[in-house]
Amino acid sequence: MAAVIRAVKTKITQSPSLAARYILHGETVAFPTETVYGLGANVFNEAAVRRIFEAKGRPPDNPLIVHIPSIHLLEQVAKDIPPLAATLIDKFFPGPLTVILPKSDRVPSIVTAGLKTVGVRMPKNPVALQFLRACGVPVAAPSANLSGNPSPTTWQAVRADLDGRIGCILKADPTQVGLESTVVDCTGPWPVVLRAGAVTLEQLRELIQETEVSSPGEADASAPKSPGMKYRHYSPKAKVILCTYPQYTMGVGNSAYIGLIPPAHTDSFTRVLLCQDIDEYARSLYQYFRECDDEGVETIYCQSVREEGLGMALMDRLNRAAHK
Ligand code: TXA
Ligand code: MG
């Protein structure tokens, strides 16, 4: 974990307009979106953006996503919007989709970690939109966790990681999706999914049939298209073990289970969370990881799901957590 650069008193508020004033004063603000909580700063204020990296202990070569409340702000951060990007934006903004576009010269290179491209997203969470409208400037924001921890899906998880390191937390409900946005590179001849999310591959292909998925090899290469994917992510401190057949899975030691169907011996687990469907599984996963860590659970058994629909994003995160 990076050293605390500045100890600050973190304001906790439910007022989007008050939180926006922190942004306009060059501070960092954690705010809800429908995916996970983000840690934002005015995209045009380099010093404020630097504070995001410091507060999270984030490597400087991992670019940030820029958040906008309306399409009118797009031209401030991106240029030469490719037609295929316009198609995706028309269909999925606002929503859990990030498009990678050619960067406008106005965006400082610290935001994009020196890349000539920028990731842009318009969240659909109403509190996020109120906050971003009140800011009036595009807001650069990664997930509001310490680097390496699971993304926060509640304001309390943000406080646990970042209290005293950021200016303000905009307190609202837990996030609805629970996994980060789908990231799609739109700078080539067809869309390439760099990170799976709640906008599914099936939905993307329905719109643009040629949509591809970047192979893991590409994402891990020394010059990956999505630099963030090479970092350890989404992991609890506990060891994560994936199980395809929970009906044969038994807990060993201080262990927990999360999945759709019950494990063999429920009594052998310290905690068990049964989810009704994939949506609930995705929504609950990171919070469950955090609760297990708080309780000193050593091993978390997670049921594998089919890699279709939201299951693709869920399996991506589970695989990363299991192979850290
Ligand atoms: O749902 C989300 O996307 C959340 C909320 C807060 O919007 N944000 C989020 O940000 O998950 P972060 O920083 O944790 O993940 C951003 C991902 C990283 O993998 C990063 O490398 C990739 O997006 N990314 C950002 N800009 C990029 C660019 N110009 N080219 C390629 N990948 C980029
Ligand atoms: Mg993140």
Short mmCIF file of N, CA and C and ligand atoms in Angstrom, two decimals, residues 31-39 56 58 61-67 96-101 111-112 115-121 123 141-145 151 179-183 185 194-195 224-231 233-234 317, ligand 1:
data_model
loop_
_atom_site.label_atom_id
_atom_site.label_comp_id
_atom_site.label_asym_id
_atom_site.label_seq_id
_atom_site.Cartn_x
_atom_site.Cartn_y
_atom_site.Cartn_z
N PHE A 31 -17.98 8.71 -5.65
CA PHE A 31 -19.41 8.84 -5.99
C PHE A 31 -19.95 7.51 -6.52
N PRO A 32 -21.27 7.29 -6.34
CA PRO A 32 -21.85 6.02 -6.80
C PRO A 32 -22.06 6.02 -8.30
N THR A 33 -21.96 4.86 -8.93
CA THR A 33 -22.46 4.67 -10.29
C THR A 33 -23.27 3.37 -10.24
N GLU A 34 -23.85 2.95 -11.35
CA GLU A 34 -24.62 1.71 -11.31
C GLU A 34 -23.71 0.48 -11.25
N THR A 35 -22.42 0.65 -11.58
CA THR A 35 -21.51 -0.50 -11.56
C THR A 35 -20.83 -0.64 -10.19
N VAL A 36 -19.91 0.29 -9.89
CA VAL A 36 -19.21 0.34 -8.61
C VAL A 36 -19.01 1.82 -8.27
N TYR A 37 -18.60 2.12 -7.03
CA TYR A 37 -18.29 3.52 -6.70
C TYR A 37 -16.99 3.93 -7.41
N GLY A 38 -16.95 5.18 -7.89
CA GLY A 38 -15.76 5.71 -8.54
C GLY A 38 -15.10 6.77 -7.66
N LEU A 39 -13.81 7.03 -7.92
CA LEU A 39 -13.10 8.10 -7.21
C LEU A 39 -12.73 9.17 -8.24
N LYS A 56 -5.22 6.03 -4.09
CA LYS A 56 -5.46 4.60 -4.34
C LYS A 56 -4.19 3.76 -4.29
N ARG A 58 -2.35 3.76 -6.96
CA ARG A 58 -2.52 3.19 -8.31
C ARG A 58 -1.28 3.40 -9.15
N ASP A 61 0.83 3.92 -14.80
CA ASP A 61 0.62 3.49 -16.19
C ASP A 61 -0.75 2.86 -16.41
N ASN A 62 -1.65 3.05 -15.46
CA ASN A 62 -3.00 2.51 -15.61
C ASN A 62 -3.99 3.67 -15.82
N PRO A 63 -4.51 3.83 -17.05
CA PRO A 63 -5.33 5.01 -17.37
C PRO A 63 -6.70 5.01 -16.68
N LEU A 64 -7.27 6.21 -16.59
CA LEU A 64 -8.56 6.39 -15.91
C LEU A 64 -9.68 6.52 -16.94
N ILE A 65 -10.89 6.19 -16.51
CA ILE A 65 -12.08 6.38 -17.35
C ILE A 65 -12.64 7.77 -17.07
N VAL A 66 -13.05 8.48 -18.13
CA VAL A 66 -13.63 9.81 -17.97
C VAL A 66 -15.16 9.71 -18.02
N HIS A 67 -15.82 10.31 -17.02
CA HIS A 67 -17.28 10.22 -16.88
C HIS A 67 -17.94 11.54 -17.30
N PRO A 96 -23.66 0.88 -18.41
CA PRO A 96 -22.38 0.33 -17.94
C PRO A 96 -21.40 0.00 -19.07
N LEU A 97 -21.18 0.96 -19.97
CA LEU A 97 -20.27 0.74 -21.11
C LEU A 97 -19.25 1.87 -21.16
N THR A 98 -17.97 1.49 -21.32
CA THR A 98 -16.90 2.47 -21.54
C THR A 98 -16.39 2.29 -22.95
N VAL A 99 -16.34 3.39 -23.73
CA VAL A 99 -15.79 3.29 -25.09
C VAL A 99 -14.41 3.94 -25.13
N ILE A 100 -13.47 3.27 -25.78
CA ILE A 100 -12.12 3.81 -25.95
C ILE A 100 -12.08 4.55 -27.29
N LEU A 101 -11.72 5.84 -27.23
CA LEU A 101 -11.78 6.73 -28.40
C LEU A 101 -10.47 7.49 -28.54
N VAL A 111 -4.11 11.49 -17.20
CA VAL A 111 -5.40 10.80 -17.16
C VAL A 111 -5.34 9.49 -17.94
N THR A 112 -4.69 9.54 -19.10
CA THR A 112 -4.69 8.37 -19.99
C THR A 112 -3.37 7.60 -19.91
N LEU A 115 -1.41 7.40 -23.05
CA LEU A 115 -2.01 6.83 -24.28
C LEU A 115 -2.65 7.95 -25.11
N LYS A 116 -2.79 7.69 -26.41
CA LYS A 116 -3.44 8.66 -27.30
C LYS A 116 -4.94 8.43 -27.36
N THR A 117 -5.39 7.48 -26.55
CA THR A 117 -6.82 7.17 -26.49
C THR A 117 -7.36 7.49 -25.11
N VAL A 118 -8.68 7.63 -25.02
CA VAL A 118 -9.31 7.90 -23.73
C VAL A 118 -10.57 7.02 -23.60
N GLY A 119 -10.79 6.51 -22.40
CA GLY A 119 -12.01 5.75 -22.11
C GLY A 119 -13.08 6.70 -21.60
N VAL A 120 -14.28 6.62 -22.20
CA VAL A 120 -15.36 7.53 -21.81
C VAL A 120 -16.60 6.74 -21.45
N ARG A 121 -17.27 7.21 -20.41
CA ARG A 121 -18.48 6.51 -19.98
C ARG A 121 -19.50 7.48 -19.44
N PRO A 123 -22.52 7.18 -16.93
CA PRO A 123 -23.26 6.26 -16.05
C PRO A 123 -24.75 6.54 -16.09
N ALA A 141 -12.32 9.04 -13.31
CA ALA A 141 -12.58 8.24 -12.11
C ALA A 141 -12.33 6.75 -12.33
N PRO A 142 -11.37 6.19 -11.58
CA PRO A 142 -11.26 4.74 -11.48
C PRO A 142 -12.20 4.27 -10.36
N SER A 143 -12.24 2.98 -10.10
CA SER A 143 -13.01 2.49 -8.96
C SER A 143 -12.40 3.03 -7.67
N ALA A 144 -13.27 3.25 -6.65
CA ALA A 144 -12.84 3.97 -5.44
C ALA A 144 -12.34 3.03 -4.35
N ASN A 145 -11.43 2.12 -4.72
CA ASN A 145 -10.81 1.20 -3.77
C ASN A 145 -9.31 1.45 -3.73
N SER A 151 -13.35 -3.79 -5.98
CA SER A 151 -14.02 -2.50 -6.17
C SER A 151 -15.13 -2.34 -5.13
N LEU A 179 -20.38 -5.11 -10.72
CA LEU A 179 -19.11 -5.35 -11.44
C LEU A 179 -18.84 -4.13 -12.32
N GLU A 180 -17.57 -3.89 -12.65
CA GLU A 180 -17.19 -2.72 -13.43
C GLU A 180 -17.74 -2.78 -14.86
N SER A 181 -17.73 -1.60 -15.52
CA SER A 181 -18.31 -1.48 -16.86
C SER A 181 -17.59 -2.34 -17.91
N THR A 182 -18.30 -2.63 -18.98
CA THR A 182 -17.72 -3.27 -20.16
C THR A 182 -16.83 -2.22 -20.86
N VAL A 183 -15.56 -2.57 -21.12
CA VAL A 183 -14.67 -1.63 -21.82
C VAL A 183 -14.50 -2.11 -23.26
N ASP A 185 -12.81 -1.19 -27.01
CA ASP A 185 -11.92 -0.40 -27.86
C ASP A 185 -12.63 -0.12 -29.18
N LEU A 194 -12.34 -5.21 -24.22
CA LEU A 194 -11.12 -5.32 -23.43
C LEU A 194 -11.43 -5.82 -22.02
N ARG A 195 -12.64 -5.50 -21.54
CA ARG A 195 -13.06 -5.99 -20.21
C ARG A 195 -14.56 -6.28 -20.28
N PRO A 224 -0.12 -3.86 -23.30
CA PRO A 224 -1.49 -4.31 -23.48
C PRO A 224 -2.39 -3.18 -23.96
N LYS A 225 -3.47 -3.55 -24.65
CA LYS A 225 -4.42 -2.53 -25.10
C LYS A 225 -5.14 -1.90 -23.92
N SER A 226 -5.45 -2.71 -22.90
CA SER A 226 -6.08 -2.16 -21.70
C SER A 226 -5.13 -2.39 -20.53
N PRO A 227 -4.30 -1.39 -20.23
CA PRO A 227 -3.20 -1.60 -19.30
C PRO A 227 -3.65 -2.14 -17.95
N GLY A 228 -4.85 -1.76 -17.52
CA GLY A 228 -5.32 -2.18 -16.20
C GLY A 228 -5.44 -3.67 -16.06
N MET A 229 -5.65 -4.37 -17.18
CA MET A 229 -5.93 -5.78 -17.10
C MET A 229 -4.70 -6.60 -16.70
N LYS A 230 -3.53 -6.01 -16.76
CA LYS A 230 -2.35 -6.79 -16.38
C LYS A 230 -2.16 -6.79 -14.85
N TYR A 231 -2.86 -5.90 -14.15
CA TYR A 231 -2.69 -5.83 -12.71
C TYR A 231 -3.58 -6.83 -12.00
N HIS A 233 -6.25 -7.82 -9.66
CA HIS A 233 -7.47 -7.05 -9.50
C HIS A 233 -8.45 -7.84 -8.68
N TYR A 234 -9.43 -7.18 -8.18
CA TYR A 234 -10.67 -7.83 -7.78
C TYR A 234 -10.46 -8.93 -6.74
N ARG A 317 -13.99 -11.94 -13.49
CA ARG A 317 -13.55 -11.46 -12.17
C ARG A 317 -13.19 -12.64 -11.25
O1 TXA B 1 -17.59 0.67 -14.02
C1 TXA B 1 -16.51 1.22 -14.15
O2 TXA B 1 -15.88 1.22 -15.22
C2 TXA B 1 -15.94 1.95 -12.93
C3 TXA B 1 -16.84 3.14 -12.61
C4 TXA B 1 -16.30 3.99 -11.51
O3 TXA B 1 -17.05 3.88 -13.78
N1 TXA B 1 -14.60 2.36 -13.17
C5 TXA B 1 -13.57 1.50 -13.23
O4 TXA B 1 -12.33 2.10 -13.44
O5 TXA B 1 -13.70 0.30 -13.11
P1 TXA B 1 -10.95 1.34 -13.28
O6 TXA B 1 -9.92 2.38 -13.39
O7 TXA B 1 -10.96 0.54 -12.05
O8 TXA B 1 -10.84 0.45 -14.56
C6 TXA B 1 -10.64 1.08 -15.81
C7 TXA B 1 -10.18 0.06 -16.83
C8 TXA B 1 -8.76 -0.34 -16.59
O9 TXA B 1 -8.61 -1.71 -16.89
C9 TXA B 1 -8.00 0.55 -17.59
O10 TXA B 1 -6.78 0.00 -17.97
C10 TXA B 1 -8.99 0.61 -18.74
O11 TXA B 1 -10.25 0.68 -18.12
N2 TXA B 1 -8.77 1.82 -19.55
C11 TXA B 1 -8.98 3.12 -19.22
N3 TXA B 1 -8.60 3.94 -20.21
C12 TXA B 1 -8.14 3.16 -21.21
C13 TXA B 1 -7.60 3.41 -22.52
N4 TXA B 1 -7.45 4.64 -22.98
N5 TXA B 1 -7.24 2.35 -23.26
C14 TXA B 1 -7.39 1.08 -22.80
N6 TXA B 1 -7.91 0.79 -21.58
C15 TXA B 1 -8.26 1.80 -20.80
#
